[in-house]
mmCIF file of C-alpha atoms in Angstrom:
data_model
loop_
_atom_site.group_PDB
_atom_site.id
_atom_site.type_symbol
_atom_site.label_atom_id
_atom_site.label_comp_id
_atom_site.label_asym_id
_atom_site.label_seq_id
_atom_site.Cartn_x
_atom_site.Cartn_y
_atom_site.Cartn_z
ATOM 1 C CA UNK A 1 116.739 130.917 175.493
ATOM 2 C CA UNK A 2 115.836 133.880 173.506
ATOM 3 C CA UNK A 3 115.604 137.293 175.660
ATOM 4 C CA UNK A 4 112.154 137.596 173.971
ATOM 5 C CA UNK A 5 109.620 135.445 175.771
ATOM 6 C CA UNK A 6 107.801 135.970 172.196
ATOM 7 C CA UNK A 7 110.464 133.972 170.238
ATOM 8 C CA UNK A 8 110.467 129.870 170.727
ATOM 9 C CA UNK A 9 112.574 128.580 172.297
ATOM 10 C CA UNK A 10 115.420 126.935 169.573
ATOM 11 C CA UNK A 11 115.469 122.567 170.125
ATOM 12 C CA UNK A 12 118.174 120.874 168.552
ATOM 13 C CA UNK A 13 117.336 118.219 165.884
ATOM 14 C CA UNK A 14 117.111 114.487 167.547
ATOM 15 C CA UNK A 15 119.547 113.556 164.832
ATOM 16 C CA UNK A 16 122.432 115.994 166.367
ATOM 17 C CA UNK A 17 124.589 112.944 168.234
ATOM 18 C CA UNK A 18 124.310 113.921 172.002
ATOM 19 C CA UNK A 19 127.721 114.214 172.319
ATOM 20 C CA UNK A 20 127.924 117.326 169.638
ATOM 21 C CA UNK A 21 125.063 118.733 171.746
ATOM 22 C CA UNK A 22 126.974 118.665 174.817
ATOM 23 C CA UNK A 23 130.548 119.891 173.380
ATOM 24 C CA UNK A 24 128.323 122.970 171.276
ATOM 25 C CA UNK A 25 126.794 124.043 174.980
ATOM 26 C CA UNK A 26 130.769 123.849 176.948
ATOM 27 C CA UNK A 27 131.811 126.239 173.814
ATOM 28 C CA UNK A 28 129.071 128.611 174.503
ATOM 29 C CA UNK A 29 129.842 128.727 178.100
ATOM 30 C CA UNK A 30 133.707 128.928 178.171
ATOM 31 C CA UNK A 31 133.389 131.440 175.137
ATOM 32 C CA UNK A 32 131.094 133.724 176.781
ATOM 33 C CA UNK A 33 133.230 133.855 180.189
ATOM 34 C CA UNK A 34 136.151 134.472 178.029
ATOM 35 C CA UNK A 35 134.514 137.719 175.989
ATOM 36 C CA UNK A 36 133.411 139.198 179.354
ATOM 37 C CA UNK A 37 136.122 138.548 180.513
ATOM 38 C CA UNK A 38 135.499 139.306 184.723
ATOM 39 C CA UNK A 39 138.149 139.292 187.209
ATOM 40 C CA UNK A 40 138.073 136.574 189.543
ATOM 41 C CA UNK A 41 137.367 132.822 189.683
ATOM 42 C CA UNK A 42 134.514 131.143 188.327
ATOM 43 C CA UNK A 43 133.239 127.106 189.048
ATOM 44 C CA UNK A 44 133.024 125.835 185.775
ATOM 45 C CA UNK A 45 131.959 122.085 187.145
ATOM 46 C CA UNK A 46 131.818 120.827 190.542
ATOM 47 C CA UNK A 47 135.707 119.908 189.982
ATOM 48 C CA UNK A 48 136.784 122.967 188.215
ATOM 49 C CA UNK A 49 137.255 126.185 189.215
ATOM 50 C CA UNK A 50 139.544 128.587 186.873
ATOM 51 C CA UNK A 51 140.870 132.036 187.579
ATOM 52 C CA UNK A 52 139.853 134.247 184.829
ATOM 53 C CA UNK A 53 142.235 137.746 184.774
ATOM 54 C CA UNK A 54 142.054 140.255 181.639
ATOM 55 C CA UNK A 55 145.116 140.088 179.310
ATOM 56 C CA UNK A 56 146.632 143.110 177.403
ATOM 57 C CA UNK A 57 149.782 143.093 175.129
ATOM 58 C CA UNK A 58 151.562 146.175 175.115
ATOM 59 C CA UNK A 59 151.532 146.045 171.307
ATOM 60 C CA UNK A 60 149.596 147.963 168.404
ATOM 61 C CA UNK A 61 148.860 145.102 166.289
ATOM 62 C CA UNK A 62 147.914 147.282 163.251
ATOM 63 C CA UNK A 63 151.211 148.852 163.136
ATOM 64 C CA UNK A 64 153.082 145.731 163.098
ATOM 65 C CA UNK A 65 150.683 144.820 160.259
ATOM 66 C CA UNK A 66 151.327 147.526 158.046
ATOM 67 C CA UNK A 67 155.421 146.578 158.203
ATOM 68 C CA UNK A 68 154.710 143.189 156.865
ATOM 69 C CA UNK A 69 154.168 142.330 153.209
ATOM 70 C CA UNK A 70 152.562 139.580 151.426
ATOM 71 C CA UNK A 71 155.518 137.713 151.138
ATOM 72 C CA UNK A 72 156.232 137.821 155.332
ATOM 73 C CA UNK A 73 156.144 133.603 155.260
ATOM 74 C CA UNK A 74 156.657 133.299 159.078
ATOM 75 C CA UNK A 75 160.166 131.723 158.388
ATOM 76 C CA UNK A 76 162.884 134.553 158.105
ATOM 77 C CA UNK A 77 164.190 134.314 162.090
ATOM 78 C CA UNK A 78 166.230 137.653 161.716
ATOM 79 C CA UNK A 79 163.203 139.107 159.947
ATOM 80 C CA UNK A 80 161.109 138.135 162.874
ATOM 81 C CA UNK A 81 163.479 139.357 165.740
ATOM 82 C CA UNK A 82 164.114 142.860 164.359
ATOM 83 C CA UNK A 83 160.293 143.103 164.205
ATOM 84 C CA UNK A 84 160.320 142.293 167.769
ATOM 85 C CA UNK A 85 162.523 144.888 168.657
ATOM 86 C CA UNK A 86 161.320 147.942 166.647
ATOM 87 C CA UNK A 87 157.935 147.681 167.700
ATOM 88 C CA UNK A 88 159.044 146.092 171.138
ATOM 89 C CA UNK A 89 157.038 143.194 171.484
ATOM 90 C CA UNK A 90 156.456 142.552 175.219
ATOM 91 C CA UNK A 91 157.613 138.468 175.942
ATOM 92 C CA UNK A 92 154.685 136.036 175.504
ATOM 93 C CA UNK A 93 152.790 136.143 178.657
ATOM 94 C CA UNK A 94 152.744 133.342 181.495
ATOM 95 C CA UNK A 95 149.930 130.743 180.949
ATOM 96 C CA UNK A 96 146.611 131.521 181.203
ATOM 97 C CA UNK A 97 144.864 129.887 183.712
ATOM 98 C CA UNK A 98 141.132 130.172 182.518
ATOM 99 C CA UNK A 99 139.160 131.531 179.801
ATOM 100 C CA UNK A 100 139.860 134.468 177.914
ATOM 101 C CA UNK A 101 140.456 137.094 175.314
ATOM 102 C CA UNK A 102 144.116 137.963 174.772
ATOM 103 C CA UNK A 103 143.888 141.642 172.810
ATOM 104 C CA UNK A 104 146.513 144.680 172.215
ATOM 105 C CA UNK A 105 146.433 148.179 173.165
ATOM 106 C CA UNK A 106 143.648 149.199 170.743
ATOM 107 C CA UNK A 107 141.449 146.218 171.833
ATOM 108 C CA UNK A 108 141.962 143.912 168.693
ATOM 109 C CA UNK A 109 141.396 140.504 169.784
ATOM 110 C CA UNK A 110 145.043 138.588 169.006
ATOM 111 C CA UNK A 111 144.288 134.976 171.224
ATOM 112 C CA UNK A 112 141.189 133.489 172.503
ATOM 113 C CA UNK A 113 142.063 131.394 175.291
ATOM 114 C CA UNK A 114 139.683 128.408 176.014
ATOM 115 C CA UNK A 115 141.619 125.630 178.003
ATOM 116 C CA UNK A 116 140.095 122.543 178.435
ATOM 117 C CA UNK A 117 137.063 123.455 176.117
ATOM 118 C CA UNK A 118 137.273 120.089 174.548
ATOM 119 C CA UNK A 119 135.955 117.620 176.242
ATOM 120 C CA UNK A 120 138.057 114.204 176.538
ATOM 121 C CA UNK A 121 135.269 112.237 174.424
ATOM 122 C CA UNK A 122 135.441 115.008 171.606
ATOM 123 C CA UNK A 123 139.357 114.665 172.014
ATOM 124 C CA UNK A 124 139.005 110.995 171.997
ATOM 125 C CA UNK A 125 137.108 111.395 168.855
ATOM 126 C CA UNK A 126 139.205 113.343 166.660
ATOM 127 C CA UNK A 127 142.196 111.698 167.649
ATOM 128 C CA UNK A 128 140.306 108.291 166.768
ATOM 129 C CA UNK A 129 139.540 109.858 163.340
ATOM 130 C CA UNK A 130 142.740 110.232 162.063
ATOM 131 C CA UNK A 131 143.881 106.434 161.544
ATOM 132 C CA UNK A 132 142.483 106.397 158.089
ATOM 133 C CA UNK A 133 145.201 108.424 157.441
ATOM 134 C CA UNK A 134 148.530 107.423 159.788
ATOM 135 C CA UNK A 135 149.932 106.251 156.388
ATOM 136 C CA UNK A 136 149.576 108.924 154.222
ATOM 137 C CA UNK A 137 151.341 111.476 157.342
ATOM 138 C CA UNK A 138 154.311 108.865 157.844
ATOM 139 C CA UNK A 139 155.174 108.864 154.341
ATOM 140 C CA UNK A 140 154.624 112.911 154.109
ATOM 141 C CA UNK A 141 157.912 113.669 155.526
ATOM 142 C CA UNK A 142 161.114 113.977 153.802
ATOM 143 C CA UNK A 143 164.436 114.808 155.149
ATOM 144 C CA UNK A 144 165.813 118.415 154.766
ATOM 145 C CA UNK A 145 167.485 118.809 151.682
ATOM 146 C CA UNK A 146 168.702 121.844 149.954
ATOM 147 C CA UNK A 147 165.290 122.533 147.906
ATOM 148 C CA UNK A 148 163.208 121.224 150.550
ATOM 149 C CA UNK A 149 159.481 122.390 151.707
ATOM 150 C CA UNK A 150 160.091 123.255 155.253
ATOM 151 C CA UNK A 151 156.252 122.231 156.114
ATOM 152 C CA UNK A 152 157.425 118.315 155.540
ATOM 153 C CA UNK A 153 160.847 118.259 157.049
ATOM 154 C CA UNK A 154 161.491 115.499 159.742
ATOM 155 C CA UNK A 155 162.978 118.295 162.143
ATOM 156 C CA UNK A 156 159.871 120.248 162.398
ATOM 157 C CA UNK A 157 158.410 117.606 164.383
ATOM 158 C CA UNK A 158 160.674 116.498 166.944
ATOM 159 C CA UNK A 159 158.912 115.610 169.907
ATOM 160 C CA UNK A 160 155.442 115.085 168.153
ATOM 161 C CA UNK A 161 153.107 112.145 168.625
ATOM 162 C CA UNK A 162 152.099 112.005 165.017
ATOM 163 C CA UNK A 163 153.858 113.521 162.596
ATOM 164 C CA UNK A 164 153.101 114.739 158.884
ATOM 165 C CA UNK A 165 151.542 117.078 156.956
ATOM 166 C CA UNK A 166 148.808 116.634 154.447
ATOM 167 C CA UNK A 167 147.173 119.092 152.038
ATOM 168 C CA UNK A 168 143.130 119.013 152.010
ATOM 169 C CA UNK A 169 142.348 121.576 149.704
ATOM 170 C CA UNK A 170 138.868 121.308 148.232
ATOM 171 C CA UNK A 171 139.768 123.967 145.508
ATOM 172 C CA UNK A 172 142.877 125.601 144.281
ATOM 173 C CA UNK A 173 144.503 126.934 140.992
ATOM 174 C CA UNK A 174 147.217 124.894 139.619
ATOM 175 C CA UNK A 175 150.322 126.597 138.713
ATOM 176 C CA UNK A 176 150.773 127.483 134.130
ATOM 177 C CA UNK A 177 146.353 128.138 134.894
ATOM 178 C CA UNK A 178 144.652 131.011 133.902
ATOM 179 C CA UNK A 179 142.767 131.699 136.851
ATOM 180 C CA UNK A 180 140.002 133.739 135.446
ATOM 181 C CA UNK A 181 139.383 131.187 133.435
ATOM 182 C CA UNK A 182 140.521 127.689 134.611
ATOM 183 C CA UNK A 183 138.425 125.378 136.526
ATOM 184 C CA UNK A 184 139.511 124.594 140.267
ATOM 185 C CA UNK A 185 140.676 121.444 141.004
ATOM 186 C CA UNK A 186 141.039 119.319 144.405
ATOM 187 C CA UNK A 187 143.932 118.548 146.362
ATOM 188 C CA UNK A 188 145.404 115.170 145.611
ATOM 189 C CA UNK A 189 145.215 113.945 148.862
ATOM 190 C CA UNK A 190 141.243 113.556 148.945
ATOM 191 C CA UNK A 191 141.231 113.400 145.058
ATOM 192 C CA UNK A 192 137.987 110.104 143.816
ATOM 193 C CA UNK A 193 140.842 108.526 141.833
ATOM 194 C CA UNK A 194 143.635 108.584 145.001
ATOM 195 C CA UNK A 195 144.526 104.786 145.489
ATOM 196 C CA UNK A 196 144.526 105.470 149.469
ATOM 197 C CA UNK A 197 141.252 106.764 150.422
ATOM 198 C CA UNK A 198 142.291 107.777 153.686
ATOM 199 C CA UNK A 199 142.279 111.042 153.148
ATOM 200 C CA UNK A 200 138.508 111.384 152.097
ATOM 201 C CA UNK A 201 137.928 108.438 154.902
ATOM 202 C CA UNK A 202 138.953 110.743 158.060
ATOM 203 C CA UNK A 203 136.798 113.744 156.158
ATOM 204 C CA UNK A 204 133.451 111.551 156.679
ATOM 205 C CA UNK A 205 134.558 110.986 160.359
ATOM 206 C CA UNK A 206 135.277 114.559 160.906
ATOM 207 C CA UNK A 207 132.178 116.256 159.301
ATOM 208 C CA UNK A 208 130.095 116.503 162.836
ATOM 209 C CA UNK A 209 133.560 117.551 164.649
ATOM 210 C CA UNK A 210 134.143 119.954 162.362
ATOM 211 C CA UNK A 211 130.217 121.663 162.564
ATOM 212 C CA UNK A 212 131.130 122.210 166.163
ATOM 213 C CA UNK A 213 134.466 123.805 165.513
ATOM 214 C CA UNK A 214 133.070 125.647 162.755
ATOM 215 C CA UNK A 215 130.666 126.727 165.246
ATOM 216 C CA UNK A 216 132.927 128.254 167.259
ATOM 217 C CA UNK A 217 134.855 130.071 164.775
ATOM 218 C CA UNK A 218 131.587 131.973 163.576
ATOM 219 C CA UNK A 219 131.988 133.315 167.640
ATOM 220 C CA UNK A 220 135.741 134.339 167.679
ATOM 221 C CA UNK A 221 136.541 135.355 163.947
ATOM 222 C CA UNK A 222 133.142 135.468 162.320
ATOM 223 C CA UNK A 223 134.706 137.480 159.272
ATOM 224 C CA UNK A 224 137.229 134.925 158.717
ATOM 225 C CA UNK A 225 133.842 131.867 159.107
ATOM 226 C CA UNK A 226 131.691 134.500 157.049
ATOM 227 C CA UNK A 227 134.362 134.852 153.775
ATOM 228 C CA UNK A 228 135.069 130.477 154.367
ATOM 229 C CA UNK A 229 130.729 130.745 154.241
ATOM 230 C CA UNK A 230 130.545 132.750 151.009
ATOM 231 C CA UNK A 231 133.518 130.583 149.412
ATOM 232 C CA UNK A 232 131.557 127.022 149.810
ATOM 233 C CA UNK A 233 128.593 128.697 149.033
ATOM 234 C CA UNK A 234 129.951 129.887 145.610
ATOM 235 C CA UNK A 235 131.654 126.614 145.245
ATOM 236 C CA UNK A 236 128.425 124.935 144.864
ATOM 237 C CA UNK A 237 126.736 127.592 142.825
ATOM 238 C CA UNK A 238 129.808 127.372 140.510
ATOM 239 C CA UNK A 239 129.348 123.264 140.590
ATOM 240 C CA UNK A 240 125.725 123.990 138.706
ATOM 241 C CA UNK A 241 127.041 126.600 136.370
ATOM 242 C CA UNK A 242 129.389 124.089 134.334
ATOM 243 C CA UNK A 243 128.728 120.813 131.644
ATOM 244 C CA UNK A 244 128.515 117.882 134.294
ATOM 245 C CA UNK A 245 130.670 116.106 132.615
ATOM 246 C CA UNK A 246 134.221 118.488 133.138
ATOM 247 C CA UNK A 247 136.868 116.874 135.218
ATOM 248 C CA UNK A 248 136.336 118.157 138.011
ATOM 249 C CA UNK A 249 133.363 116.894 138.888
ATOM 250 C CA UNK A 250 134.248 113.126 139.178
ATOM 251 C CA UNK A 251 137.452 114.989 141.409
ATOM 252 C CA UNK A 252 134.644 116.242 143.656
ATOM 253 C CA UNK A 253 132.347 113.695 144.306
#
């Protein structure tokens, strides 16, 4: 409820699934132990009782940022260790046993840590959601080969219960396009004229599972939720701007 007695009090549509309800309200709890962030234990559920301890890494994270480049891909290991060691980056800490922030010496947050946020009929749920697709992420990867992607390659997934890697862009410039001037187009994988229509399949089933995650991310990075916002917004306005007949549209739909 609001603070101001004044203000009514905000009742969820009947047409939110109970379910989303209930995962939306164990986000805003475990969220708002992990920002304040006490010392202690706290009794999440008459089961469940997590020790919640402040975590700081002994790093500047906005010096480390300033040494990496645009083209810092995540997948140069000497590059990565010598970064380590000028800046001496402390080892990852041990596990963290209940919900928090993880931040550096200058208070940037770097981790929030939520365990068990999801609850197992949520979990249930999105793994249920992707067997429209189980095809398209078995026939994703490729053996390692010379000129290989290394997001597909069979040895990136070793232990995994499902492995793949699909690409569900709504937007992006194709390569030879003039991006000033060239009209967007959408990833193949949920593309109207795709013979498998997995991909745009598991999007339908995820669209109330994604509100609440989407949810949460306007909590712990709301500039990163607030520029993802502005982009869909635009993408729409942009939808009304051109013919109706381009391309694109019939990609889109």
């Amino acid at each position: 409820m609001h603070p101001d007695p004044t203000v009514p009090p905000s009742v969820p549509s009947p047409f939110i699934p109970v379910y989303t309800v209930q995962q939306a309200d164990r986000f805003a709890e475990m969220l708002a132990l992990a920002y304040n962030n006490p010392s202690g234990s706290v009794m999440l559920s008459a089961w469940t009782t997590v020790l919640i301890i402040p975590v700081v890494i002994n790093i500047d994270v906005k010096r480390v940022q300033e040494a990496l480049n645009a083209h810092d891909y995540g997948t140069n290991a000497k590059w990565e260790a010598d970064l380590l060691h000028w800046f001496n980056v402390p080892e990852i800490p041990p596990p963290i046993m209940g919900p928090t922030v993880l931040i550096d010496t200058a208070g940037v947050m770097l981790l929030w840590s939520l365990p068990e946020v999801l609850s197992s009929h949520f979990k249930d749920l999105m793994w249920g959601a992707l067997s429209p697709i189980n095809a398209m992420l078995s026939h994703s990867i490729s053996e390692p080969t010379a000129n290989g992607t290394w997001h597909i390659a069979h040895r990136n997934f070793n232990g995994a219960d499902m492995q793949g890697c699909l690409n569900f862009s709504p937007v992006w410039f194709q390569q030879g396009r003039n991006a000033s001037t060239a009209c967007p187009e959408v990833s193949a994988t949920p593309k109207a004229r795709n013979p498998d229509q997995g991909g745009r399949d598991w999007l339908k089933q995820m669209m109330v599972l994604s509100a609440v995650l989407s949810a949460a991310m306007a909590i712990m990075h709301p500039n990163l939720y607030a520029a993802g916002h502005n982009a869909v917004i635009h993408l729409y306005q942009d939808l009304a701007v051109p013919h109706s007949d381009a391309p694109v549209f019939a990609e889109m739909a």
